[in-house]
Amino acid sequence: MSPSLWTAAIHLAGKSASTVKREDLDAAIGVWRRMEHEGNISSSSVAFNILFDLAIKSGQFRVAERIIADMKKRKAKFSRFGRVAQIFFNGLKGNARGVRRAYDDFIKAGEVVDTVVLNCVIASLIRSGEAKLAEIMYERMKEAHERLKRNASEKAVMYPLPSQDYSAYRKASKRLGRVLGMTSYLYDKLPDHHRALQAAMPLTPDAKTFHILLSYHAHVTGDLGRFLSLLSEMEGTLSIPSHGMVYILLFQGFAIHGSKKNTRWTYPRLQRAWLSFLRAVRDYDASIQTKPRTVNRKAKFAWSTETSFVEGKEQETQATAEEMEEAEEEFKEEANRIFHGTFNDAREELEDEWKYENSVYLGRTVIIACLRAFFTCGGRSAVLGVWEQIDQLWQGNLKQRDIDAVRAVLRELVPPRCH
């Protein structure tokens, strides 16, 4: 077998599934050892980079460190891909100094920085306790976006923006990453060209940037004001429409912070968030039925005009039991009105990852997050109320294993005797 075939075998052995486990790493290392001992082929930098990535993704940090040591001994160098993985690795270890050092090494190696790299740095800084620095990097990316818009005649604007065509943007980002892997030689041989290339890079935030920051504020800080501010910037300043992941993070935020004292993650706000989600799914469904294979990425979902549900001031007066019951009935009626006749079994089956990143739909993850949010903020009766609506809409759109997972969570929150 040729070295390239051995390298491909290492990669396939380690990534036989979507998630990398210890046994996957062991399988990849087994193929690597066979390559060196049976095939009598010395490891290339590519093979080491693959093993390093697998070690990180499987959580085997000691193995990753041994791979780095072996690379140094053999004088093998990290590729662009491997240098980005080093930034991520230090973030997983919570080593803020290591993150900054790895990023500096990345630049000193002559690599060109793009949005993918900055997203990795932001996520790694947050993991290592440097959230303020991560926010500063995000603000600089916003400034880069504004400069890009002002300089509309520059060539950099030809690079697809997320707000223009998200699918094209993702494809262009992947192609760009492969091209940038070959540009480090410019740093020493053609420094002027290298600087010009870096200056032309559109270092603008994308959906992944916002996913990182929104996750942090939904799961860690509980700062609902900052969550909504980021969402407003995403939809307004950068014209990136909300997608299913935003609602998942929002409901998870309610589930985590809804029971805390003096929280802003209140039950009435959760109800309005749920109604906003239903409108967004309805609107997306309508767009799919009108144009089966086309989704207008420029059109904002209902959420963009619904953010007042958390920004406005709520009445702090104590409601009577009768008033609360009336409000609950109005809430159910509104939800039924929104969804009357909108779900359709003829909707095309889409890949889960694509759905979460490009659409708003009633899937397993968002249902579970919603059930937990309603339990935290409103208790068992709230869960049963929202479940009545979900139960009428969801099963035709999920696989059996997803249905089983949702029902397991429902039984956990509300034992069978209660429903």
XYZ file of C-alpha atoms in Angstrom:
419
model
C 0.000 0.000 0.000
C 1.124 3.533 -0.746
C 1.613 6.084 2.086
C -1.501 7.968 0.975
C -3.621 4.803 1.235
C -2.260 4.070 4.716
C -3.076 7.636 5.768
C -6.595 7.293 4.411
C -6.978 4.019 6.322
C -5.918 5.742 9.573
C -8.475 8.461 8.982
C -11.301 6.019 8.199
C -10.477 3.790 11.167
C -10.773 6.749 13.535
C -13.823 8.385 12.012
C -16.164 5.496 11.358
C -18.911 7.377 13.248
C -19.934 11.005 13.772
C -18.384 11.059 17.264
C -14.878 9.832 18.050
C -14.511 7.441 21.004
C -11.483 5.886 22.674
C -11.921 2.653 20.709
C -11.910 4.657 17.443
C -8.618 6.245 18.424
C -7.230 2.808 19.350
C -8.263 1.471 15.930
C -6.532 4.387 14.169
C -3.362 3.914 16.237
C -3.464 0.205 15.365
C -3.493 0.995 11.648
C -0.707 3.558 12.169
C 1.488 0.939 13.881
C 0.822 -1.551 11.094
C 1.854 1.115 8.578
C 5.184 1.683 10.331
C 6.012 -1.931 11.211
C 4.337 -4.079 8.557
C 4.321 -1.556 5.740
C 7.758 -0.217 6.718
C 6.558 3.329 5.988
C 7.581 6.267 8.186
C 4.778 8.512 9.395
C 4.250 11.759 7.551
C 3.066 14.998 9.091
C -0.386 14.254 7.654
C -0.654 10.987 9.600
C 0.412 12.694 12.829
C -2.060 15.515 12.283
C -4.884 12.995 11.848
C -3.908 11.095 15.005
C -3.650 14.341 16.983
C -7.119 15.402 15.882
C -8.582 12.004 16.819
C -6.889 12.098 20.231
C -8.410 15.497 20.983
C -11.891 14.586 19.786
C -11.878 11.387 21.840
C -10.799 13.302 24.939
C -7.479 11.456 25.260
C -5.284 14.427 26.140
C -2.282 12.393 27.290
C -2.226 10.579 23.980
C -2.385 13.960 22.209
C 0.595 15.207 24.202
C 2.581 12.048 23.378
C 1.811 12.584 19.697
C 3.165 16.146 19.947
C 6.313 14.832 21.643
C 6.779 12.175 18.955
C 6.357 14.804 16.239
C 9.055 16.980 17.810
C 11.391 13.990 18.048
C 10.877 13.208 14.354
C 10.897 16.900 13.381
C 7.441 16.570 11.843
C 5.490 19.811 11.495
C 1.843 20.566 12.083
C -0.242 21.509 9.059
C -2.651 24.432 9.136
C -5.311 21.977 10.255
C -3.060 20.689 13.047
C -2.195 24.186 14.273
C -5.881 25.035 14.581
C -6.335 21.766 16.484
C -3.590 22.877 18.900
C -5.572 26.031 19.703
C -8.653 23.910 20.319
C -6.641 21.425 22.414
C -5.444 24.118 24.794
C -8.988 25.405 25.114
C -10.231 21.946 26.100
C -7.544 21.822 28.784
C -8.621 25.262 30.063
C -5.164 26.674 29.349
C -5.730 30.311 28.331
C -2.009 31.001 28.038
C -1.668 27.925 25.828
C -4.495 29.165 23.597
C -2.780 32.523 23.101
C 0.585 30.849 22.517
C -0.862 28.420 19.957
C -2.560 31.317 18.154
C 0.703 33.273 18.104
C 2.515 30.201 16.749
C -0.169 29.889 14.078
C 0.498 33.459 12.907
C 4.286 33.164 13.190
C 4.149 30.046 11.019
C 2.840 32.260 8.215
C -0.719 30.926 8.250
C -3.503 33.226 7.059
C -6.255 33.873 9.612
C -9.882 33.416 8.543
C -13.258 33.265 10.308
C -12.925 29.533 11.032
C -9.677 30.131 12.929
C -11.113 33.071 14.874
C -14.156 30.987 15.824
C -11.815 28.340 17.212
C -9.899 30.975 19.197
C -13.115 32.499 20.597
C -14.464 29.091 21.680
C -11.115 28.136 23.212
C -10.796 31.401 25.133
C -14.305 30.964 26.555
C -13.501 27.396 27.620
C -10.367 28.611 29.386
C -12.070 31.439 31.296
C -11.173 34.354 29.017
C -14.697 35.302 27.933
C -13.969 39.043 27.977
C -11.126 38.596 25.515
C -13.389 36.432 23.355
C -15.989 39.221 23.295
C -13.287 41.707 22.248
C -12.347 39.440 19.326
C -16.012 39.276 18.323
C -16.265 43.087 18.366
C -13.236 43.277 16.070
C -14.884 40.810 13.699
C -17.973 43.044 13.620
C -15.758 46.011 12.745
C -14.229 43.944 9.935
C -17.740 43.267 8.634
C -18.532 46.989 8.612
C -15.321 47.728 6.704
C -16.190 45.030 4.194
C -19.595 46.602 3.577
C -18.095 50.083 3.197
C -15.496 48.868 0.693
C -18.027 47.269 -1.630
C -15.751 47.643 -4.645
C -12.943 45.576 -3.117
C -12.395 42.007 -4.326
C -12.946 40.615 -0.825
C -16.644 41.339 -1.087
C -16.881 38.659 -3.785
C -16.425 36.052 -1.055
C -19.994 34.871 -0.220
C -21.369 36.325 3.005
C -23.605 34.234 5.319
C -26.513 36.607 4.727
C -26.327 36.234 0.952
C -26.268 32.470 0.433
C -25.425 30.364 3.464
C -24.934 27.154 1.525
C -22.490 28.870 -0.841
C -20.774 30.461 2.155
C -20.182 27.078 3.814
C -18.833 25.543 0.601
C -16.597 28.550 -0.019
C -15.270 28.360 3.556
C -14.273 24.722 3.116
C -12.584 25.408 -0.220
C -10.838 28.432 1.241
C -9.489 26.355 4.139
C -7.906 23.910 1.693
C -6.381 26.732 -0.341
C -5.041 28.531 2.745
C -3.288 25.339 3.773
C -0.875 25.983 0.904
C -0.178 29.681 1.496
C 2.228 29.642 4.457
C 5.193 29.582 2.045
C 4.241 33.144 1.016
C 5.176 34.384 4.478
C 8.936 34.094 3.825
C 9.191 34.101 0.034
C 6.576 36.720 -0.901
C 5.784 38.687 2.281
C 4.008 41.514 0.437
C 1.668 39.049 -1.231
C 1.088 37.351 2.118
C 0.099 40.654 3.760
C -2.188 41.478 0.834
C -3.876 38.083 1.131
C -4.434 38.502 4.855
C -5.800 42.026 4.350
C -8.274 40.691 1.777
C -9.686 38.053 4.118
C -13.287 38.837 5.182
C -12.953 38.188 8.925
C -16.666 38.546 9.565
C -18.757 36.672 12.159
C -20.840 33.797 10.829
C -23.545 31.557 12.299
C -20.895 29.491 14.124
C -19.539 32.625 15.825
C -22.973 33.413 17.202
C -23.592 29.801 18.168
C -20.460 29.899 20.341
C -21.388 33.160 22.078
C -25.099 32.384 22.436
C -24.227 28.983 23.935
C -22.002 30.652 26.497
C -24.659 33.104 27.654
C -27.486 30.531 27.601
C -25.567 27.802 29.417
C -23.105 29.678 31.638
C -23.754 33.350 32.380
C -27.540 33.332 32.104
C -27.339 36.889 30.768
C -30.577 37.056 28.814
C -29.979 40.693 27.878
C -26.658 39.839 26.225
C -28.243 36.802 24.531
C -30.880 39.029 22.949
C -28.328 41.700 22.064
C -26.253 39.138 20.158
C -29.362 37.834 18.451
C -30.309 41.339 17.380
C -26.822 41.885 15.946
C -26.967 38.556 14.150
C -30.251 39.331 12.444
C -29.891 43.085 12.096
C -26.285 44.144 11.596
C -25.116 40.946 9.899
C -28.432 39.824 8.356
C -27.975 36.188 9.413
C -31.436 34.640 9.924
C -32.264 32.708 13.082
C -32.103 28.941 12.738
C -33.222 26.023 14.872
C -30.099 26.058 17.022
C -30.960 29.531 18.344
C -34.253 28.264 19.729
C -32.603 25.186 21.197
C -30.131 27.383 23.061
C -32.928 29.696 24.175
C -35.029 26.860 25.634
C -31.953 25.348 27.254
C -31.311 28.727 28.875
C -34.825 28.722 30.346
C -34.281 25.156 31.598
C -31.000 26.087 33.319
C -31.819 29.527 34.726
C -35.608 29.567 35.028
C -35.663 28.412 38.651
C -33.159 30.948 39.985
C -34.160 33.800 42.266
C -34.978 37.113 40.536
C -34.376 35.498 37.158
C -35.306 37.157 33.892
C -35.952 33.708 32.426
C -39.606 33.756 33.488
C -42.551 31.537 32.564
C -44.487 34.263 30.663
C -41.391 34.973 28.583
C -40.948 31.269 27.934
C -44.539 31.065 26.694
C -43.962 33.931 24.281
C -40.689 32.345 23.133
C -42.580 29.126 22.391
C -45.191 30.990 20.353
C -42.407 32.722 18.454
C -40.835 29.334 17.730
C -44.143 27.973 16.438
C -44.504 30.955 14.095
C -40.959 30.435 12.844
C -41.624 26.750 12.096
C -44.901 27.633 10.386
C -43.193 30.238 8.210
C -40.376 27.871 7.325
C -42.858 25.124 6.482
C -44.733 27.519 4.230
C -41.529 28.447 2.407
C -40.677 24.755 1.881
C -44.118 23.987 0.490
C -43.961 26.982 -1.843
C -40.397 26.281 -3.023
C -39.633 22.632 -2.182
C -35.877 22.797 -2.684
C -35.193 26.439 -1.975
C -34.993 28.288 1.314
C -34.718 32.052 1.210
C -31.833 32.730 3.565
C -32.391 36.485 3.456
C -35.885 36.347 4.904
C -35.967 36.784 8.667
C -38.159 34.498 10.716
C -40.842 35.787 13.095
C -38.317 35.696 15.918
C -36.643 38.848 14.624
C -39.754 40.862 15.461
C -40.531 38.932 18.625
C -37.515 39.820 20.763
C -39.603 42.309 22.705
C -40.927 39.372 24.708
C -37.802 39.582 26.871
C -36.811 43.186 26.351
C -40.098 44.666 27.531
C -40.958 45.174 31.178
C -43.381 42.732 32.693
C -46.138 43.508 35.140
C -44.934 42.611 38.606
C -48.404 42.519 40.163
C -49.628 39.224 41.583
C -52.132 37.555 39.292
C -55.121 35.720 40.707
C -55.671 32.035 40.017
C -58.509 32.935 37.660
C -56.358 35.406 35.721
C -53.566 32.844 35.410
C -56.009 30.262 34.097
C -57.369 32.729 31.532
C -53.836 33.598 30.403
C -53.027 29.899 30.025
C -56.130 29.336 27.882
C -55.251 32.322 25.679
C -51.761 30.909 25.296
C -53.115 27.514 24.159
C -55.604 29.114 21.777
C -52.874 31.243 20.201
C -50.636 28.207 19.742
C -53.466 26.246 18.110
C -54.308 29.184 15.853
C -50.696 29.520 14.691
C -50.422 25.864 13.813
C -53.823 25.095 12.356
C -53.142 23.044 9.227
C -49.481 23.970 8.853
C -47.692 20.660 9.396
C -47.501 18.482 6.346
C -46.307 14.890 6.068
C -45.104 15.648 2.539
C -42.229 17.794 3.844
C -38.939 16.541 2.439
C -36.613 14.635 4.729
C -33.516 16.744 5.395
C -30.272 15.891 7.124
C -30.348 16.697 10.859
C -27.226 18.847 10.829
C -28.432 20.828 7.841
C -31.811 21.296 9.514
C -30.370 22.684 12.737
C -28.099 25.100 10.906
C -30.411 26.159 8.102
C -34.005 25.818 9.256
C -36.438 25.893 12.152
C -38.243 22.617 12.749
C -39.820 20.599 15.552
C -37.138 17.969 16.146
C -35.969 15.804 19.013
C -33.441 18.222 20.511
C -35.701 21.264 20.557
C -38.638 19.259 21.956
C -36.529 17.938 24.834
C -35.142 21.414 25.551
C -38.672 22.837 25.480
C -40.071 20.202 27.869
C -37.258 20.806 30.358
C -37.725 24.577 30.086
C -41.461 24.391 30.788
C -40.835 22.037 33.726
C -38.264 24.413 35.245
C -40.328 27.567 34.772
C -43.883 26.289 35.206
C -43.821 22.830 36.764
C -45.716 19.688 35.772
C -48.885 21.433 34.638
C -46.860 23.612 32.256
C -45.156 20.540 30.796
C -48.493 18.830 30.237
C -49.902 21.971 28.619
C -47.113 22.319 26.077
C -47.017 18.548 25.550
C -50.633 18.622 24.332
C -49.529 20.916 21.516
C -46.334 19.009 20.704
C -48.102 15.644 20.707
C -50.383 16.792 17.868
C -47.530 17.942 15.675
C -44.333 16.012 16.131
C -44.483 12.267 15.529
C -44.843 12.326 11.757
C -41.588 14.286 11.571
C -39.319 12.123 13.780
C -37.688 8.720 13.662
C -38.731 6.088 16.192
C -35.541 6.433 18.256
C -36.181 10.170 18.554
C -39.757 9.551 19.647
C -38.532 7.088 22.295
C -35.978 9.620 23.588
C -38.606 12.352 23.886
C -41.035 10.071 25.704
C -38.273 9.029 28.110
C -37.694 12.670 29.067
C -41.442 13.211 29.450
C -41.680 10.215 31.809
C -38.746 11.622 33.775
C -40.376 15.026 34.202
C -43.966 13.847 34.583
C -44.358 10.253 35.840
C -47.034 8.199 33.983
C -49.561 8.523 36.821
C -49.580 12.279 36.185
C -50.539 12.215 32.487
